[in-house]
Amino acid sequence: MKSRAARPSSGVKGPRAEIGNGILVRLCHGIEEFEACVKVERAVWKSADIDIVPIPLFVIASETGGQVIGAFHGSDVVGFTMAIAGWRDRKPFLHSHMTAVLDRYRDRGIGRMLKLFQRKDARARGISLIEWTFDPLITKNAYFNLMRLGAVARRYLPNAYGITTSPLHAALPTDRLVAEWHLRSPRVRGMLAGK
């Protein structure tokens, strides 16, 4: 019997959302769109190849119950979020490994659009938890995760990814908090409603 959390292969379009300012958020399909996500990843993190998530992992995430969601301006990918399927306490969840938006498209609400679409897709498949890690010292990101999305953080991972080549990490240990986004919780519903 097929799990409700599983998604058929990429022939299925999934939910779509047209967003203001000419931005369309939808599931990504195919190598060309995954390559475009990797280009965004390189532009945002400016990491050496050793730290870049490769195209095959985007394919695997897309084909095994995870997500690759793109923000498109015309035919260009200007942001994305990628999540890997997981299983904990006999329930499916998603680990949202990365979300990125090109610099020139920041502060337009695209990150929030990506996360809301991620929530919509997960809920449609019976998934009620999405987790991700974040740097607690980047206050804008922490505020977004905790106050705008309604995630909670109860776990701390010292130097979670080791020392990376990204200038964003400044050769510092990658200490992270784990955001838990309980998609159906009163906290999340209230935060997303602006309460």
Short mmCIF file of C-alpha atoms in Angstrom, two decimals:
data_model
loop_
_atom_site.label_atom_id
_atom_site.label_comp_id
_atom_site.label_asym_id
_atom_site.label_seq_id
_atom_site.Cartn_x
_atom_site.Cartn_y
_atom_site.Cartn_z
CA MET A 1 0.00 0.00 0.00
CA LYS A 2 1.35 3.43 -0.94
CA SER A 3 2.01 5.88 1.90
CA ARG A 4 0.00 9.07 1.72
CA ALA A 5 3.24 11.01 2.15
CA ALA A 6 4.73 9.58 -1.02
CA ARG A 7 4.41 11.53 -4.24
CA PRO A 8 4.20 9.81 -7.59
CA SER A 9 7.09 10.51 -9.93
CA SER A 10 7.54 13.94 -11.45
CA GLY A 11 4.70 13.60 -13.97
CA VAL A 12 2.40 14.96 -11.25
CA LYS A 13 2.28 18.75 -11.15
CA GLY A 14 1.15 19.24 -7.54
CA PRO A 15 -0.31 22.48 -6.18
CA ARG A 16 0.46 25.75 -8.01
CA ALA A 17 0.44 29.30 -6.76
CA GLU A 18 0.72 32.49 -8.79
CA ILE A 19 2.29 35.14 -6.64
CA GLY A 20 2.35 38.94 -6.95
CA ASN A 21 5.06 40.85 -8.80
CA GLY A 22 5.11 38.25 -11.55
CA ILE A 23 6.53 35.48 -9.32
CA LEU A 24 5.20 31.93 -9.73
CA VAL A 25 5.93 29.34 -7.04
CA ARG A 26 5.62 25.68 -8.00
CA LEU A 27 7.27 22.28 -7.79
CA CYS A 28 10.39 21.97 -9.95
CA HIS A 29 10.69 19.18 -12.49
CA GLY A 30 13.59 17.93 -14.55
CA ILE A 31 17.33 18.38 -14.70
CA GLU A 32 17.22 21.86 -16.25
CA GLU A 33 15.17 23.27 -13.37
CA PHE A 34 17.37 21.50 -10.79
CA GLU A 35 20.46 22.97 -12.53
CA ALA A 36 18.86 26.41 -12.19
CA CYS A 37 18.39 25.79 -8.44
CA VAL A 38 22.07 24.88 -8.12
CA LYS A 39 22.98 28.16 -9.88
CA VAL A 40 20.92 30.04 -7.28
CA GLU A 41 22.63 28.02 -4.52
CA ARG A 42 26.08 28.97 -5.88
CA ALA A 43 25.12 32.65 -6.17
CA VAL A 44 23.76 32.81 -2.61
CA TRP A 45 26.35 30.78 -0.67
CA LYS A 46 29.36 31.38 -2.95
CA SER A 47 30.79 28.07 -1.72
CA ALA A 48 33.44 25.85 -3.24
CA ASP A 49 32.23 22.71 -4.99
CA ILE A 50 32.85 20.60 -1.88
CA ASP A 51 29.96 22.38 -0.10
CA ILE A 52 27.50 22.65 -3.02
CA VAL A 53 24.48 20.33 -2.93
CA PRO A 54 24.71 18.54 -6.30
CA ILE A 55 21.98 18.06 -8.89
CA PRO A 56 21.54 14.32 -8.15
CA LEU A 57 20.40 15.17 -4.60
CA PHE A 58 17.74 17.49 -6.03
CA VAL A 59 16.59 14.60 -8.23
CA ILE A 60 16.50 12.22 -5.27
CA ALA A 61 14.57 14.71 -3.12
CA SER A 62 12.02 15.19 -5.89
CA GLU A 63 11.58 11.47 -6.60
CA THR A 64 11.48 10.08 -3.05
CA GLY A 65 8.80 12.13 -1.32
CA GLY A 66 10.82 15.28 -0.67
CA GLN A 67 10.35 18.61 -2.37
CA VAL A 68 12.11 20.91 -4.79
CA ILE A 69 10.07 24.09 -5.04
CA GLY A 70 11.07 27.00 -7.24
CA ALA A 71 10.20 30.69 -7.37
CA PHE A 72 10.09 31.69 -11.03
CA HIS A 73 10.27 35.16 -12.56
CA GLY A 74 9.26 34.38 -16.10
CA SER A 75 11.29 31.30 -16.95
CA ASP A 76 14.12 32.17 -14.51
CA VAL A 77 14.48 30.46 -11.13
CA VAL A 78 15.10 33.27 -8.63
CA GLY A 79 14.69 31.21 -5.45
CA PHE A 80 14.03 27.68 -4.27
CA THR A 81 13.56 25.45 -1.29
CA MET A 82 14.63 21.81 -1.18
CA ALA A 83 13.48 19.25 1.39
CA ILE A 84 14.31 15.61 1.97
CA ALA A 85 11.72 13.10 3.18
CA GLY A 86 12.24 11.64 6.64
CA TRP A 87 10.55 9.31 9.09
CA ARG A 88 10.40 9.83 12.85
CA ASP A 89 8.18 8.34 15.53
CA ARG A 90 6.34 6.35 12.84
CA LYS A 91 5.36 9.53 11.01
CA PRO A 92 6.64 11.17 7.83
CA PHE A 93 8.27 14.59 8.05
CA LEU A 94 10.34 16.81 5.78
CA HIS A 95 13.81 18.15 6.50
CA SER A 96 14.02 21.41 4.56
CA HIS A 97 17.73 21.43 3.82
CA MET A 98 17.98 24.80 2.10
CA THR A 99 16.02 27.82 1.01
CA ALA A 100 17.65 30.51 -1.11
CA VAL A 101 16.60 33.66 -2.94
CA LEU A 102 18.87 35.67 -5.25
CA ASP A 103 20.08 38.95 -3.72
CA ARG A 104 18.23 41.20 -6.17
CA TYR A 105 14.92 39.46 -5.31
CA ARG A 106 15.28 39.62 -1.52
CA ASP A 107 12.88 41.50 0.74
CA ARG A 108 9.96 40.89 -1.64
CA GLY A 109 8.38 38.10 0.42
CA ILE A 110 9.63 35.32 -1.87
CA GLY A 111 11.13 33.28 0.98
CA ARG A 112 7.79 33.35 2.77
CA MET A 113 5.99 32.39 -0.44
CA LEU A 114 8.29 29.40 -0.82
CA LYS A 115 7.73 28.27 2.77
CA LEU A 116 3.95 28.69 2.54
CA PHE A 117 3.87 26.64 -0.66
CA GLN A 118 6.08 24.05 1.05
CA ARG A 119 3.54 23.86 3.89
CA LYS A 120 0.62 23.59 1.45
CA ASP A 121 2.26 20.72 -0.44
CA ALA A 122 3.24 18.89 2.77
CA ARG A 123 -0.23 19.19 4.29
CA ALA A 124 -1.83 17.91 1.07
CA ARG A 125 0.27 14.75 1.51
CA GLY A 126 -0.58 14.27 5.19
CA ILE A 127 2.75 15.59 6.51
CA SER A 128 2.42 17.75 9.62
CA LEU A 129 6.08 18.53 10.47
CA ILE A 130 8.85 20.29 8.56
CA GLU A 131 12.21 20.86 10.21
CA TRP A 132 15.31 22.81 9.19
CA THR A 133 18.41 24.25 10.79
CA PHE A 134 19.25 27.93 11.09
CA ASP A 135 21.99 30.14 12.47
CA PRO A 136 20.63 31.75 15.65
CA LEU A 137 23.04 34.69 15.22
CA ILE A 138 21.38 35.82 11.98
CA THR A 139 18.57 37.64 13.73
CA LYS A 140 16.53 38.45 10.61
CA ASN A 141 16.37 34.76 9.73
CA ALA A 142 15.64 33.73 13.33
CA TYR A 143 12.81 36.28 13.53
CA PHE A 144 11.38 35.03 10.23
CA ASN A 145 11.48 31.38 11.35
CA LEU A 146 10.11 31.87 14.86
CA MET A 147 7.86 34.92 14.63
CA ARG A 148 6.64 35.01 11.02
CA LEU A 149 6.30 31.27 10.40
CA GLY A 150 5.64 30.13 13.98
CA ALA A 151 8.38 27.51 14.17
CA VAL A 152 9.82 26.53 17.55
CA ALA A 153 13.41 25.61 18.40
CA ARG A 154 14.28 23.07 21.09
CA ARG A 155 17.50 21.50 19.80
CA TYR A 156 20.97 22.99 19.40
CA LEU A 157 23.56 21.40 17.08
CA PRO A 158 27.12 22.62 17.68
CA ASN A 159 29.14 22.92 14.43
CA ALA A 160 26.42 20.99 12.58
CA TYR A 161 28.02 21.20 9.11
CA GLY A 162 31.64 21.71 10.10
CA ILE A 163 33.67 24.63 8.76
CA THR A 164 32.43 25.41 5.26
CA THR A 165 33.91 27.33 2.34
CA SER A 166 31.00 29.80 2.20
CA PRO A 167 31.99 33.41 2.96
CA LEU A 168 28.59 33.71 4.67
CA HIS A 169 29.89 31.44 7.44
CA ALA A 170 33.19 33.38 7.78
CA ALA A 171 35.14 30.18 8.62
CA LEU A 172 33.26 29.97 11.94
CA PRO A 173 31.74 26.80 13.42
CA THR A 174 28.26 26.21 11.99
CA ASP A 175 26.30 26.13 15.25
CA ARG A 176 22.60 25.73 14.46
CA LEU A 177 19.19 25.59 16.06
CA VAL A 178 16.66 23.13 14.67
CA ALA A 179 13.39 24.78 13.67
CA GLU A 180 10.31 22.59 14.12
CA TRP A 181 7.40 23.77 12.03
CA HIS A 182 4.31 21.95 13.29
CA LEU A 183 2.11 22.77 10.32
CA ARG A 184 -1.29 22.25 11.94
CA SER A 185 -0.50 23.71 15.37
CA PRO A 186 -2.50 26.66 16.77
CA ARG A 187 0.78 28.61 17.05
CA VAL A 188 1.57 28.24 13.34
CA ARG A 189 -2.00 28.90 12.22
CA GLY A 190 -2.09 32.01 14.42
CA MET A 191 1.27 33.35 13.24
CA LEU A 192 0.38 32.83 9.58
CA ALA A 193 -2.90 34.65 10.18
CA GLY A 194 -0.93 37.61 11.56
CA LYS A 195 -1.84 37.04 15.21
#
